[in-house]
């Protein structure tokens, strides 16, 4: 009977009563289980062969952890296994404080290069300078180390010491500096007044301290500028994202109502959405949000929501396009699993995944150069196994309302720096072309008649 019914289903024929279906389902499940067991036996065979014959001894834990990580990384670029150490590091990053030296670093020619020391930290007090090359850590060369490995070696318990060997331009011999680690709380929000009338806030990441730091920055600048404050630049360039709840709170700080973001998972009943509550810490001031290809995840949630509600003008270049949700699932005694479980959607229904946020006004950081363009960092859509965008041609998101600015304002924005313009220097805001265009736009909006300023919102 089962064989006849199975043949009927394979031929696409509907067979009367449903009494035969449980038999078919059981047969299919048993067949699926048999294949699963066969594949698990294959894994066991490979595991035993590695243990017995690999050229060097390996621990069971390393082999199993690598296998788990390979399984998760084979799904998409953002799913992974975190061993206990990696899990602790992730928790440290989200808390926004850690034991370390207090330096922002990058990698250059195989060595660790100092971007800048953080004020009032061991590195700052020891006189470490931007541009210093860290060639050795406790006498061991940093050449060949990944940046992450070098950073992990520089972090550690408060009160512990580390010896850095530094090569500094203008110094004939390397410098040996011994540092004692302390609790480091990186400044997640950097802020200043531009010309005494425009508030500038740069958010470097979204950790547990971000929204509080944003509010403090806004309060401080309002106290400095008083009634002279005419606008706000929210700089999210090269902000890789972080905690979803912080992205929601930061967005909520500038909206009085409406949706902020929604997520859609494999099962429709797992969909979620977050809405704004009354209260705008900018009190209606015009806002420009700066983004670039390094703005990802939580940064894109903020930029997308403020853009959809026309609360801000988004300026710069297209963002990274990481619109997927990772859920961290602790595994007692064995670290945690980071698994992609949903996609993000902006209030208008746009999926951020693999498309990113297109700026309202494209402004380049430097003059268009084919050689520079070729070296541009990869975006989400360039990564292997990246998820598809969640929207379809059959159900595209609604078009955004047109950008409404006072007459003549848009025409003043210059897309790229003038030929021969001074190269960008992070310590000199006047060399930041994107920032200067944002400031010009905000001042032009503030100078327009009140009726035209309201239209911009």
Tab-separated table of N, CA, C and O in Angstrom, residues 10 63 119 167 323 408:
chain	number	residue	atom	x	y	z
A	10	UNK	N	4.478	10.794	-6.133
A	10	UNK	CA	5.582	11.154	-7.011
A	10	UNK	C	5.068	11.595	-8.368
A	10	UNK	O	5.663	12.432	-9.031
A	63	UNK	N	40.186	19.762	17.237
A	63	UNK	CA	39.597	19.175	16.031
A	63	UNK	C	38.088	19.386	16.019
A	63	UNK	O	37.501	19.783	15.003
A	119	UNK	N	43.285	59.093	25.514
A	119	UNK	CA	43.651	60.008	26.601
A	119	UNK	C	43.584	59.326	27.969
A	119	UNK	O	42.687	58.521	28.252
A	167	UNK	N	59.415	51.309	16.972
A	167	UNK	CA	60.242	52.027	16.003
A	167	UNK	C	59.530	53.331	15.673
A	167	UNK	O	58.386	53.323	15.223
A	323	UNK	N	22.855	43.244	6.679
A	323	UNK	CA	21.496	43.350	7.185
A	323	UNK	C	20.990	42.056	7.784
A	323	UNK	O	19.800	41.760	7.709
A	408	UNK	N	17.924	75.663	-3.763
A	408	UNK	CA	19.317	76.037	-3.973
A	408	UNK	C	20.317	75.359	-3.052
A	408	UNK	O	21.529	75.443	-3.293
